CSV table of C-alpha atoms in Angstrom, one decimal:
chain,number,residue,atom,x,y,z
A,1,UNK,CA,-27.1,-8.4,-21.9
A,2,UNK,CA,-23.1,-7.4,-21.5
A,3,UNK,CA,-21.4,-9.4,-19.4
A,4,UNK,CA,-20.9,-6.4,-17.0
A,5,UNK,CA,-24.9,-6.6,-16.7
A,6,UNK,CA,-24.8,-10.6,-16.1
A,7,UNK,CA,-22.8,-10.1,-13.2
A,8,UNK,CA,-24.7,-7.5,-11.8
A,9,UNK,CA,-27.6,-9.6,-12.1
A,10,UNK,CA,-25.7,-12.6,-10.3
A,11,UNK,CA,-24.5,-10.8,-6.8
A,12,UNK,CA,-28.0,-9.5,-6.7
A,13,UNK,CA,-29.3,-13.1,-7.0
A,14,UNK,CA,-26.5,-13.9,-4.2
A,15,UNK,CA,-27.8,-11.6,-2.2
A,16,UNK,CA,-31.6,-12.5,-2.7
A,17,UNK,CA,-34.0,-14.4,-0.6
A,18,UNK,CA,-33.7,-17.6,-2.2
A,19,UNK,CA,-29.7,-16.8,-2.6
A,20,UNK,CA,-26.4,-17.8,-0.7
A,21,UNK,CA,-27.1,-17.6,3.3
A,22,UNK,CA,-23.0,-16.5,3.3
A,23,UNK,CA,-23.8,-13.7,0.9
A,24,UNK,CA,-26.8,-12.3,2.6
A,25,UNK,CA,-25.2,-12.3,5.9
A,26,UNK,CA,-22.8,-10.0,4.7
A,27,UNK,CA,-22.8,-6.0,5.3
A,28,UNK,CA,-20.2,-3.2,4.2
A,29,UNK,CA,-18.5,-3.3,7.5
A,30,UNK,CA,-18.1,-7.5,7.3
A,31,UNK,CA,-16.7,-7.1,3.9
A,32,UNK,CA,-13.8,-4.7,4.8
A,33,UNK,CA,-11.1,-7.4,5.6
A,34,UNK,CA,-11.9,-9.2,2.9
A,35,UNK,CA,-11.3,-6.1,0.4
A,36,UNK,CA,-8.3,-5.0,2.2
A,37,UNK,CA,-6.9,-8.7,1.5
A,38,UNK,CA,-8.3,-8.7,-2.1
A,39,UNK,CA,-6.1,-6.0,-2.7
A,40,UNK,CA,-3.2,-7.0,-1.0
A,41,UNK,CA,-3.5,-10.0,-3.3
A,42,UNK,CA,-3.7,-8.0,-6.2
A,43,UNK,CA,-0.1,-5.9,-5.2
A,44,UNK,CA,1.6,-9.6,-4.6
A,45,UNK,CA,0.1,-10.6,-8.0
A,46,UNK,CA,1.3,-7.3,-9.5
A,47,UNK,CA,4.8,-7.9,-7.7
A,48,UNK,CA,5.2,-11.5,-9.2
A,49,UNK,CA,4.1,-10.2,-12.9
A,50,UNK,CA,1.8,-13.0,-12.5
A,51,UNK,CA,-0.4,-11.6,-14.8
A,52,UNK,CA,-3.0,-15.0,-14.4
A,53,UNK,CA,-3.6,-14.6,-11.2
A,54,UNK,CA,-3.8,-10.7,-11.7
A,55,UNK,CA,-7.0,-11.4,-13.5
A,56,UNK,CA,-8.4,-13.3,-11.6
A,57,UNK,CA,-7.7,-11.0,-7.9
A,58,UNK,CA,-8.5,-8.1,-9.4
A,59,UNK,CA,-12.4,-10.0,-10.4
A,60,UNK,CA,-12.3,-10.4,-6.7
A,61,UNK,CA,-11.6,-6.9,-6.2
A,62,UNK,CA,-14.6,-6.4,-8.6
A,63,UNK,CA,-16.7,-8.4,-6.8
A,64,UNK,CA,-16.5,-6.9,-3.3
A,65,UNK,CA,-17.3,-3.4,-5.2
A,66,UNK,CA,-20.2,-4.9,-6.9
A,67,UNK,CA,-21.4,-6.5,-3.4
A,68,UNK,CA,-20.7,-3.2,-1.6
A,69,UNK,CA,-22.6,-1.4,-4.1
A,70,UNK,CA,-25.8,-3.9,-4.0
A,71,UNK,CA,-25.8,-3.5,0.1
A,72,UNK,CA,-25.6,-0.1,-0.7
A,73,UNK,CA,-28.6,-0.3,-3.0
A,74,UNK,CA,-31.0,-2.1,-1.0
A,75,UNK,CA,-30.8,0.1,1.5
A,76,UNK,CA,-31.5,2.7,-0.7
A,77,UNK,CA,-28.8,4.5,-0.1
A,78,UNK,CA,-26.6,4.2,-3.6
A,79,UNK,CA,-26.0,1.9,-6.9
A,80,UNK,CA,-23.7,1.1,-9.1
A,81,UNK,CA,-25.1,3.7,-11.5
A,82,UNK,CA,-24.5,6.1,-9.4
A,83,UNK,CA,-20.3,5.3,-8.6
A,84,UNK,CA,-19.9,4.9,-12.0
A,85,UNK,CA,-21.1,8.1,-13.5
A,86,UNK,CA,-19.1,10.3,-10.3
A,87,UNK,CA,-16.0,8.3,-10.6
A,88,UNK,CA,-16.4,9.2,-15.0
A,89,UNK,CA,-17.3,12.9,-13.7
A,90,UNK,CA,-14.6,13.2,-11.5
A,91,UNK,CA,-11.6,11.7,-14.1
A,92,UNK,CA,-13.4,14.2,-16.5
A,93,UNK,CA,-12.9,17.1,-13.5
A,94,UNK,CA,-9.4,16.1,-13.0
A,95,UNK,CA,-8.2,15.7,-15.7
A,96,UNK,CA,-8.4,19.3,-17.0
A,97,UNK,CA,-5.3,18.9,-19.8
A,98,UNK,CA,-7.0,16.2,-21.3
A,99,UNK,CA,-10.8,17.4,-21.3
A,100,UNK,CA,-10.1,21.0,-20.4
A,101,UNK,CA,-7.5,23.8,-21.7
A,102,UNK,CA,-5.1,23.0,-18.8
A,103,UNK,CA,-1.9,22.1,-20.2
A,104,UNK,CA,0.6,19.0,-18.2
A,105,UNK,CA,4.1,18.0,-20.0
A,106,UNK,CA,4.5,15.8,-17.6
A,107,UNK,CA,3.9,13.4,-14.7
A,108,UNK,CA,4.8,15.8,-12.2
A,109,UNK,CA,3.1,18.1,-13.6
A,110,UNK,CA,0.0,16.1,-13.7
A,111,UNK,CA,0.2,15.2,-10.3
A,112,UNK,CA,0.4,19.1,-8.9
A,113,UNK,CA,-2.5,19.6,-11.3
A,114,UNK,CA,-5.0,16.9,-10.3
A,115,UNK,CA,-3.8,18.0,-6.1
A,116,UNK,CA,-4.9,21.5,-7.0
A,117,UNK,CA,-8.3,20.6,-8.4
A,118,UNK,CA,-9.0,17.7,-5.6
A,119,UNK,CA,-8.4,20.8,-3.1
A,120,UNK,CA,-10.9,23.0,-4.5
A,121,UNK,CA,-13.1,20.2,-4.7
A,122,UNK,CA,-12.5,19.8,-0.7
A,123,UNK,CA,-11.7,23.1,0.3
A,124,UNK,CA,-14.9,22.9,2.4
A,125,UNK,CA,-15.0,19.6,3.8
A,126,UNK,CA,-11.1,19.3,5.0
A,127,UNK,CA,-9.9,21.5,7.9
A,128,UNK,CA,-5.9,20.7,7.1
A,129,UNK,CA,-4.6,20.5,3.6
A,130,UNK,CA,-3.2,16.4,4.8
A,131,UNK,CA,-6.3,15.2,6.1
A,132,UNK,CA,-7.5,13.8,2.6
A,133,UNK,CA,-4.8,11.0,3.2
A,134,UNK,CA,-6.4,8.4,5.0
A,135,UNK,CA,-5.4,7.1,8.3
A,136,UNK,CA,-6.5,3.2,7.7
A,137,UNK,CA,-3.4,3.4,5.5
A,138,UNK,CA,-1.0,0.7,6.3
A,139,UNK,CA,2.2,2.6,7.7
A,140,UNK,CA,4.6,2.9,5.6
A,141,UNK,CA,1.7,3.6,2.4
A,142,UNK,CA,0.4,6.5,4.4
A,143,UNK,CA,3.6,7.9,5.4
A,144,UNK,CA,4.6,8.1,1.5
A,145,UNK,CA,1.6,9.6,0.4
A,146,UNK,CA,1.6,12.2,3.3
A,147,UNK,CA,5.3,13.3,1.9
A,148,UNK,CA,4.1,13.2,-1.3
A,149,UNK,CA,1.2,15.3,-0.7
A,150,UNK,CA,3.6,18.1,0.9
A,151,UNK,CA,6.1,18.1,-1.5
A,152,UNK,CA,3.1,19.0,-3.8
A,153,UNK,CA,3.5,22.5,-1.8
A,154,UNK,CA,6.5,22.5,-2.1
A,155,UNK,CA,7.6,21.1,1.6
A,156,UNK,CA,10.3,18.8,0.2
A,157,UNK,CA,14.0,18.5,0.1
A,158,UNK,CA,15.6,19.9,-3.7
A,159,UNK,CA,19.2,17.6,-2.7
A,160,UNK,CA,19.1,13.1,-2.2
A,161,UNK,CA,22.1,14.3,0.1
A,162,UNK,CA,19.5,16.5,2.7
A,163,UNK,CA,17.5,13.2,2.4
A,164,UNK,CA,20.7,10.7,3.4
A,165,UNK,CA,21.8,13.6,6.4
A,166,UNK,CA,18.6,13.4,7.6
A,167,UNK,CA,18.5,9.5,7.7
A,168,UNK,CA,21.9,9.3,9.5
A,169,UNK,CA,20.6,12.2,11.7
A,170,UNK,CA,17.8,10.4,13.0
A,171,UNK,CA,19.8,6.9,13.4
A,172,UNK,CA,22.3,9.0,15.4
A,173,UNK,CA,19.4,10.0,17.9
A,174,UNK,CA,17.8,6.4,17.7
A,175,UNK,CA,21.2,5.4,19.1
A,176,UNK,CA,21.1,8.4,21.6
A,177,UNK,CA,18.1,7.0,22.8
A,178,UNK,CA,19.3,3.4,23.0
A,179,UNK,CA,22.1,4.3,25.3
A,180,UNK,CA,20.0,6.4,27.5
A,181,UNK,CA,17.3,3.6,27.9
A,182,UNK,CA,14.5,5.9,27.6
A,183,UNK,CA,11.8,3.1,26.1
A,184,UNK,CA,9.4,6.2,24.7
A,185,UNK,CA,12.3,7.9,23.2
A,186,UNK,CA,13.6,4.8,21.7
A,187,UNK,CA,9.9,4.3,20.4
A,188,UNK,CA,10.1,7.8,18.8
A,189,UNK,CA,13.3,7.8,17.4
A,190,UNK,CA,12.8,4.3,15.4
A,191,UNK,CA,9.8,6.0,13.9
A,192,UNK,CA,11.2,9.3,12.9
A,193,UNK,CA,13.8,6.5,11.4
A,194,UNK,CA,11.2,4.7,9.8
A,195,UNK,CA,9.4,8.0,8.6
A,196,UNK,CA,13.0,9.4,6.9
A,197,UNK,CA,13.5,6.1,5.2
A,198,UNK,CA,10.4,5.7,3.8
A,199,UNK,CA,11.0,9.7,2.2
A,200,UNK,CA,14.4,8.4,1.0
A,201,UNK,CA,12.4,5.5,-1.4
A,202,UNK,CA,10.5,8.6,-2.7
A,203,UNK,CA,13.2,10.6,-3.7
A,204,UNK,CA,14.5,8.0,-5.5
A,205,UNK,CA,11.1,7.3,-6.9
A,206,UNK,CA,11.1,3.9,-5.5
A,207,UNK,CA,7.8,2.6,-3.6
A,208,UNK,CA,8.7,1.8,0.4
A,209,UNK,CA,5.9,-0.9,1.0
A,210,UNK,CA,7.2,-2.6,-2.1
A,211,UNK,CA,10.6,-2.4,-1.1
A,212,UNK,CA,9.3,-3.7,2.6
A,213,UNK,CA,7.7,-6.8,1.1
A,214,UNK,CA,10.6,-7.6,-1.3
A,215,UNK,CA,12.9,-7.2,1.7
A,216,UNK,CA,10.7,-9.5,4.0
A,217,UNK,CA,10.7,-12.0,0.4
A,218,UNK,CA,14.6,-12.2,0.4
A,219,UNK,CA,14.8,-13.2,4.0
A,220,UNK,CA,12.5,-15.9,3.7
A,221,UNK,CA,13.8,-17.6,1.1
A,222,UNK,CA,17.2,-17.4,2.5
A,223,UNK,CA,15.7,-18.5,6.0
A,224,UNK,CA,14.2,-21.1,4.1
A,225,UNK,CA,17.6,-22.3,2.9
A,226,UNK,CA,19.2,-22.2,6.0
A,227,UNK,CA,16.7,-24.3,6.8
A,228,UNK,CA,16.8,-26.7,4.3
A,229,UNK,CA,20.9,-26.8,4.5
A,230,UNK,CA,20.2,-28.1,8.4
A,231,UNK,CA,17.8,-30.4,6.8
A,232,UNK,CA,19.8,-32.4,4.5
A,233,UNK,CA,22.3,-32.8,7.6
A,234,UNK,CA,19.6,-34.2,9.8
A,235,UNK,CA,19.3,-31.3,12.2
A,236,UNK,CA,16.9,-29.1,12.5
A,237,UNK,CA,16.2,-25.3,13.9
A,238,UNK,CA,16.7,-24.3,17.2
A,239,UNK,CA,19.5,-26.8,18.3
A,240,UNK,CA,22.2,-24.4,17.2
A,241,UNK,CA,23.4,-21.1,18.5
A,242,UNK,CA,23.7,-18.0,16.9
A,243,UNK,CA,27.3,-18.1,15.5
A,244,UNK,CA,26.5,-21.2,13.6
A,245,UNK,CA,23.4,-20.3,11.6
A,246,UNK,CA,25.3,-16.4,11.0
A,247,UNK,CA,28.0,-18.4,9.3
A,248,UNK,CA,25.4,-20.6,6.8
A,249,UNK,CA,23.6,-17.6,6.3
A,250,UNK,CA,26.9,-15.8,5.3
A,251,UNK,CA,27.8,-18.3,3.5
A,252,UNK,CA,24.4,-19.1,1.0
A,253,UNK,CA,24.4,-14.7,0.9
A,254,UNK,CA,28.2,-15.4,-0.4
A,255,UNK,CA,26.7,-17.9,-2.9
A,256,UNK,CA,24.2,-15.7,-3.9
A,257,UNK,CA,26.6,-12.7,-4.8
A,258,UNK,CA,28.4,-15.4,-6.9
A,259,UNK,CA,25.3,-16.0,-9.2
């Protein structure tokens, strides 16, 4: 028995009679937060090239698959079998330079190829060529892939500088819409921001929810400071104003830059 086949064997056992009450509980639609945070622990693993705890949050990942796929099964429905030999079909389909007479010299060129297959693929199912992007996405993850997807066609800016005018264009209208006070055009504006910033990290080949959550990282850590600077003078947050904590925080970033 392989040990893939052991733990097939074990989440069916889990999900048996004479199993774990948590695990039999569980459908496809009570498992969904759980993957979504599976994987989100697999990117913060991934982002800390912690390649230990990689392992072992990506066998979490495998197990919600496998338990997915056993829920699946006992209704009938699908198995493991069955994913396994689409998803090798599929690679094989898309992948015509490798297993086909398509030629790719490089990643771009991969990428347009394996878009053009996947549409013929779809051509039937999908009414617009975007819809294949999925619209649980978090944000900013959709928002890349949907640029991505139309630059495939070409709908994409050749110059970074048409990317930067378009970033300062649509801060200038955010700021418009701040002095007007018009809340929904405010709203709108900060999202047409948001949308242009998230195609500048593209262009320059840089992920934007990666860039988010490293972002998010440095101002903890140097909130955390502050925090600990207060600390070690017996005060504590919330008795000062804002001047006061601007100038520690200008101060540690001043450190920082030193480093």
């Amino acid at each position: 028995m392989t040990a893939f086949d052991k733990l097939l064997e074990v989440v069916a056992h889990l999900r048996a009679p004479a199993g774990c009450p948590w695990d039999r509980e569980q459908t496809n639609e009570s498992l969904v937060p759980k993957l979504l945070e599976e994987a989100y622990e697999v990117a913060h693993a991934v982002r800390d090239r912690d390649d230990a705890n990689l392992r072992e949050e990506l066998g979490d990942v495998l197990l919600l698959v496998l338990m997915h796929s056993q829920i699946a099964s006992e209704r009938s429905d699908f198995a493991i079998e069955q994913i396994i030999e689409e998803l090798t079909a599929k690679l094989i389909r898309r992948h015509p330079h490798v297993f086909g007479k398509h030629t790719a010299d490089d990643a771009g060129a991969v990428v347009k190829l394996w878009d053009s297959v996947k549409r013929e693929e779809k051509r039937d199912q999908q009414r617009h060529y975007l819809d294949g992007v999925a619209a649980a996405l978090p944000a900013l993850m959709r928002a890349q892939k949907i640029q991505k997807k139309a630059a495939h066609v070409n709908f994409d800016w050749t110059h970074h500088a048409d990317v930067i005018g378009k970033v300062d264009e649509e801060l200038a209208e955010t700021k418009e819409a701040i002095a007007r006070q018009n809340e929904k055009e405010i709203a709108e504006e900060i999202g047409d921001l948001f949308f242009a910033a998230v195609n500048l990290a593209r262009k320059q080949k840089l992920d934007a929810e990666t860039l988010l959550q490293s972002a998010t990282d440095k101002f903890v850590r140097r909130f955390n400071a502050l925090e600990d600077e207060l600390r070690a003078q017996g005060r504590q947050l919330g008795d000062q104003d804002l001047a006061e904590l601007d100038a520690i925080w200008n101060a540690q970033k001043a450190r920082a830059r030193r480093l």
